[in-house]
Amino acid sequence: MEKQFVDLLTEELKLQEVVSEEHSRHMNVTLAEAKRVASQYQKEAEKCNAATEICESARERAQALLLKERKITSLWERRARQLGWEGE
């Protein structure tokens, strides 16, 4: 009877080892997938940041050009008033 008990314990330990190995394999696959997805999201975030920088740069240039145009318009309007133009 003691041998049967030892055999049962041995079988139980083997089953636990198999379950543990399977769990470990599953975790490794899950970790690898998580790393792959994180890397993909990081690349997308980098693309987004680059695009945002390009847009911000373009906005700054447009703002500078608008300021320049306003100054020129103001200059021409001032000259026109000096020459007698009466605006609205």
mmCIF file with all atom_site columns, C-alpha atoms in Angstrom:
data_model
loop_
_atom_site.group_PDB
_atom_site.id
_atom_site.type_symbol
_atom_site.label_atom_id
_atom_site.label_alt_id
_atom_site.label_comp_id
_atom_site.label_asym_id
_atom_site.label_entity_id
_atom_site.label_seq_id
_atom_site.pdbx_PDB_ins_code
_atom_site.Cartn_x
_atom_site.Cartn_y
_atom_site.Cartn_z
_atom_site.occupancy
_atom_site.B_iso_or_equiv
_atom_site.pdbx_formal_charge
_atom_site.auth_seq_id
_atom_site.auth_comp_id
_atom_site.auth_asym_id
_atom_site.auth_atom_id
_atom_site.pdbx_PDB_model_num
ATOM 1  C CA . MET A 1 1  ? 0.000   0.000   0.000   1.00 0.00 ? 1  MET A CA 1
ATOM 2  C CA . GLU A 1 2  ? 2.886   2.358   0.753   1.00 0.00 ? 2  GLU A CA 1
ATOM 3  C CA . LYS A 1 3  ? 4.254   1.771   -2.774  1.00 0.00 ? 3  LYS A CA 1
ATOM 4  C CA . GLN A 1 4  ? 0.887   2.770   -4.264  1.00 0.00 ? 4  GLN A CA 1
ATOM 5  C CA . PHE A 1 5  ? 0.923   5.931   -2.193  1.00 0.00 ? 5  PHE A CA 1
ATOM 6  C CA . VAL A 1 6  ? 4.457   6.760   -3.353  1.00 0.00 ? 6  VAL A CA 1
ATOM 7  C CA . ASP A 1 7  ? 3.447   6.010   -6.952  1.00 0.00 ? 7  ASP A CA 1
ATOM 8  C CA . LEU A 1 8  ? 0.431   8.318   -6.635  1.00 0.00 ? 8  LEU A CA 1
ATOM 9  C CA . LEU A 1 9  ? 2.581   11.094  -5.182  1.00 0.00 ? 9  LEU A CA 1
ATOM 10 C CA . THR A 1 10 ? 5.141   10.615  -7.952  1.00 0.00 ? 10 THR A CA 1
ATOM 11 C CA . GLU A 1 11 ? 2.427   10.772  -10.601 1.00 0.00 ? 11 GLU A CA 1
ATOM 12 C CA . GLU A 1 12 ? 0.957   13.886  -8.946  1.00 0.00 ? 12 GLU A CA 1
ATOM 13 C CA . LEU A 1 13 ? 4.363   15.582  -8.977  1.00 0.00 ? 13 LEU A CA 1
ATOM 14 C CA . LYS A 1 14 ? 4.853   14.695  -12.637 1.00 0.00 ? 14 LYS A CA 1
ATOM 15 C CA . LEU A 1 15 ? 1.424   16.138  -13.488 1.00 0.00 ? 15 LEU A CA 1
ATOM 16 C CA . GLN A 1 16 ? 2.201   19.313  -11.567 1.00 0.00 ? 16 GLN A CA 1
ATOM 17 C CA . GLU A 1 17 ? 5.487   19.599  -13.455 1.00 0.00 ? 17 GLU A CA 1
ATOM 18 C CA . VAL A 1 18 ? 3.696   19.195  -16.800 1.00 0.00 ? 18 VAL A CA 1
ATOM 19 C CA . VAL A 1 19 ? 1.121   21.816  -15.812 1.00 0.00 ? 19 VAL A CA 1
ATOM 20 C CA . SER A 1 20 ? 3.879   24.141  -14.627 1.00 0.00 ? 20 SER A CA 1
ATOM 21 C CA . GLU A 1 21 ? 5.817   23.737  -17.887 1.00 0.00 ? 21 GLU A CA 1
ATOM 22 C CA . GLU A 1 22 ? 2.688   24.390  -19.933 1.00 0.00 ? 22 GLU A CA 1
ATOM 23 C CA . HIS A 1 23 ? 1.922   27.462  -17.866 1.00 0.00 ? 23 HIS A CA 1
ATOM 24 C CA . SER A 1 24 ? 5.498   28.663  -18.348 1.00 0.00 ? 24 SER A CA 1
ATOM 25 C CA . ARG A 1 25 ? 5.264   28.155  -22.139 1.00 0.00 ? 25 ARG A CA 1
ATOM 26 C CA . HIS A 1 26 ? 1.976   30.047  -22.226 1.00 0.00 ? 26 HIS A CA 1
ATOM 27 C CA . MET A 1 27 ? 3.459   32.924  -20.216 1.00 0.00 ? 27 MET A CA 1
ATOM 28 C CA . ASN A 1 28 ? 6.493   33.080  -22.521 1.00 0.00 ? 28 ASN A CA 1
ATOM 29 C CA . VAL A 1 29 ? 4.264   33.247  -25.593 1.00 0.00 ? 29 VAL A CA 1
ATOM 30 C CA . THR A 1 30 ? 2.102   35.912  -23.943 1.00 0.00 ? 30 THR A CA 1
ATOM 31 C CA . LEU A 1 31 ? 5.174   37.927  -22.944 1.00 0.00 ? 31 LEU A CA 1
ATOM 32 C CA . ALA A 1 32 ? 6.622   37.726  -26.445 1.00 0.00 ? 32 ALA A CA 1
ATOM 33 C CA . GLU A 1 33 ? 3.309   38.897  -27.923 1.00 0.00 ? 33 GLU A CA 1
ATOM 34 C CA . ALA A 1 34 ? 3.100   41.744  -25.411 1.00 0.00 ? 34 ALA A CA 1
ATOM 35 C CA . LYS A 1 35 ? 6.639   42.846  -26.320 1.00 0.00 ? 35 LYS A CA 1
ATOM 36 C CA . ARG A 1 36 ? 5.784   42.731  -30.033 1.00 0.00 ? 36 ARG A CA 1
ATOM 37 C CA . VAL A 1 37 ? 2.618   44.782  -29.567 1.00 0.00 ? 37 VAL A CA 1
ATOM 38 C CA . ALA A 1 38 ? 4.408   47.272  -27.294 1.00 0.00 ? 38 ALA A CA 1
ATOM 39 C CA . SER A 1 39 ? 7.102   47.707  -29.926 1.00 0.00 ? 39 SER A CA 1
ATOM 40 C CA . GLN A 1 40 ? 4.462   48.284  -32.598 1.00 0.00 ? 40 GLN A CA 1
ATOM 41 C CA . TYR A 1 41 ? 2.689   50.883  -30.449 1.00 0.00 ? 41 TYR A CA 1
ATOM 42 C CA . GLN A 1 42 ? 6.035   52.574  -29.737 1.00 0.00 ? 42 GLN A CA 1
ATOM 43 C CA . LYS A 1 43 ? 6.711   52.866  -33.478 1.00 0.00 ? 43 LYS A CA 1
ATOM 44 C CA . GLU A 1 44 ? 3.239   54.305  -34.058 1.00 0.00 ? 44 GLU A CA 1
ATOM 45 C CA . ALA A 1 45 ? 3.735   56.775  -31.206 1.00 0.00 ? 45 ALA A CA 1
ATOM 46 C CA . GLU A 1 46 ? 7.045   57.874  -32.710 1.00 0.00 ? 46 GLU A CA 1
ATOM 47 C CA . LYS A 1 47 ? 5.352   58.427  -36.094 1.00 0.00 ? 47 LYS A CA 1
ATOM 48 C CA . CYS A 1 48 ? 2.602   60.420  -34.391 1.00 0.00 ? 48 CYS A CA 1
ATOM 49 C CA . ASN A 1 49 ? 5.122   62.549  -32.506 1.00 0.00 ? 49 ASN A CA 1
ATOM 50 C CA . ALA A 1 50 ? 7.044   63.250  -35.709 1.00 0.00 ? 50 ALA A CA 1
ATOM 51 C CA . ALA A 1 51 ? 3.845   64.253  -37.508 1.00 0.00 ? 51 ALA A CA 1
ATOM 52 C CA . THR A 1 52 ? 2.871   66.485  -34.590 1.00 0.00 ? 52 THR A CA 1
ATOM 53 C CA . GLU A 1 53 ? 6.259   68.209  -34.735 1.00 0.00 ? 53 GLU A CA 1
ATOM 54 C CA . ILE A 1 54 ? 5.865   68.771  -38.485 1.00 0.00 ? 54 ILE A CA 1
ATOM 55 C CA . CYS A 1 55 ? 2.375   70.242  -37.971 1.00 0.00 ? 55 CYS A CA 1
ATOM 56 C CA . GLU A 1 56 ? 3.569   72.463  -35.131 1.00 0.00 ? 56 GLU A CA 1
ATOM 57 C CA . SER A 1 57 ? 6.443   73.714  -37.253 1.00 0.00 ? 57 SER A CA 1
ATOM 58 C CA . ALA A 1 58 ? 4.068   74.478  -40.128 1.00 0.00 ? 58 ALA A CA 1
ATOM 59 C CA . ARG A 1 59 ? 1.689   76.269  -37.748 1.00 0.00 ? 59 ARG A CA 1
ATOM 60 C CA . GLU A 1 60 ? 4.551   78.405  -36.419 1.00 0.00 ? 60 GLU A CA 1
ATOM 61 C CA . ARG A 1 61 ? 5.620   79.312  -39.967 1.00 0.00 ? 61 ARG A CA 1
ATOM 62 C CA . ALA A 1 62 ? 2.030   80.185  -40.918 1.00 0.00 ? 62 ALA A CA 1
ATOM 63 C CA . GLN A 1 63 ? 1.676   82.303  -37.802 1.00 0.00 ? 63 GLN A CA 1
ATOM 64 C CA . ALA A 1 64 ? 4.910   84.183  -38.616 1.00 0.00 ? 64 ALA A CA 1
ATOM 65 C CA . LEU A 1 65 ? 3.744   84.757  -42.202 1.00 0.00 ? 65 LEU A CA 1
ATOM 66 C CA . LEU A 1 66 ? 0.360   85.999  -40.980 1.00 0.00 ? 66 LEU A CA 1
ATOM 67 C CA . LEU A 1 67 ? 2.063   88.450  -38.621 1.00 0.00 ? 67 LEU A CA 1
ATOM 68 C CA . LYS A 1 68 ? 4.246   89.667  -41.484 1.00 0.00 ? 68 LYS A CA 1
ATOM 69 C CA . GLU A 1 69 ? 1.189   90.094  -43.739 1.00 0.00 ? 69 GLU A CA 1
ATOM 70 C CA . ARG A 1 70 ? -0.656  92.029  -41.018 1.00 0.00 ? 70 ARG A CA 1
ATOM 71 C CA . LYS A 1 71 ? 2.300   94.397  -40.659 1.00 0.00 ? 71 LYS A CA 1
ATOM 72 C CA . ILE A 1 72 ? 2.424   94.950  -44.431 1.00 0.00 ? 72 ILE A CA 1
ATOM 73 C CA . THR A 1 73 ? -1.355  95.494  -44.563 1.00 0.00 ? 73 THR A CA 1
ATOM 74 C CA . SER A 1 74 ? -1.129  97.973  -41.706 1.00 0.00 ? 74 SER A CA 1
ATOM 75 C CA . LEU A 1 75 ? 1.680   99.829  -43.483 1.00 0.00 ? 75 LEU A CA 1
ATOM 76 C CA . TRP A 1 76 ? -0.299  100.066 -46.731 1.00 0.00 ? 76 TRP A CA 1
ATOM 77 C CA . GLU A 1 77 ? -3.426  101.151 -44.880 1.00 0.00 ? 77 GLU A CA 1
ATOM 78 C CA . ARG A 1 78 ? -1.470  103.861 -43.045 1.00 0.00 ? 78 ARG A CA 1
ATOM 79 C CA . ARG A 1 79 ? -0.025  105.121 -46.345 1.00 0.00 ? 79 ARG A CA 1
ATOM 80 C CA . ALA A 1 80 ? -3.471  105.085 -47.956 1.00 0.00 ? 80 ALA A CA 1
ATOM 81 C CA . ARG A 1 81 ? -4.939  107.142 -45.080 1.00 0.00 ? 81 ARG A CA 1
ATOM 82 C CA . GLN A 1 82 ? -2.073  109.614 -45.397 1.00 0.00 ? 82 GLN A CA 1
ATOM 83 C CA . LEU A 1 83 ? -3.073  110.011 -49.042 1.00 0.00 ? 83 LEU A CA 1
ATOM 84 C CA . GLY A 1 84 ? -6.691  110.675 -48.152 1.00 0.00 ? 84 GLY A CA 1
ATOM 85 C CA . TRP A 1 85 ? -8.286  107.251 -48.197 1.00 0.00 ? 85 TRP A CA 1
ATOM 86 C CA . GLU A 1 86 ? -11.111 106.864 -45.738 1.00 0.00 ? 86 GLU A CA 1
ATOM 87 C CA . GLY A 1 87 ? -11.807 103.243 -44.943 1.00 0.00 ? 87 GLY A CA 1
ATOM 88 C CA . GLU A 1 88 ? -14.949 101.773 -43.495 1.00 0.00 ? 88 GLU A CA 1
#
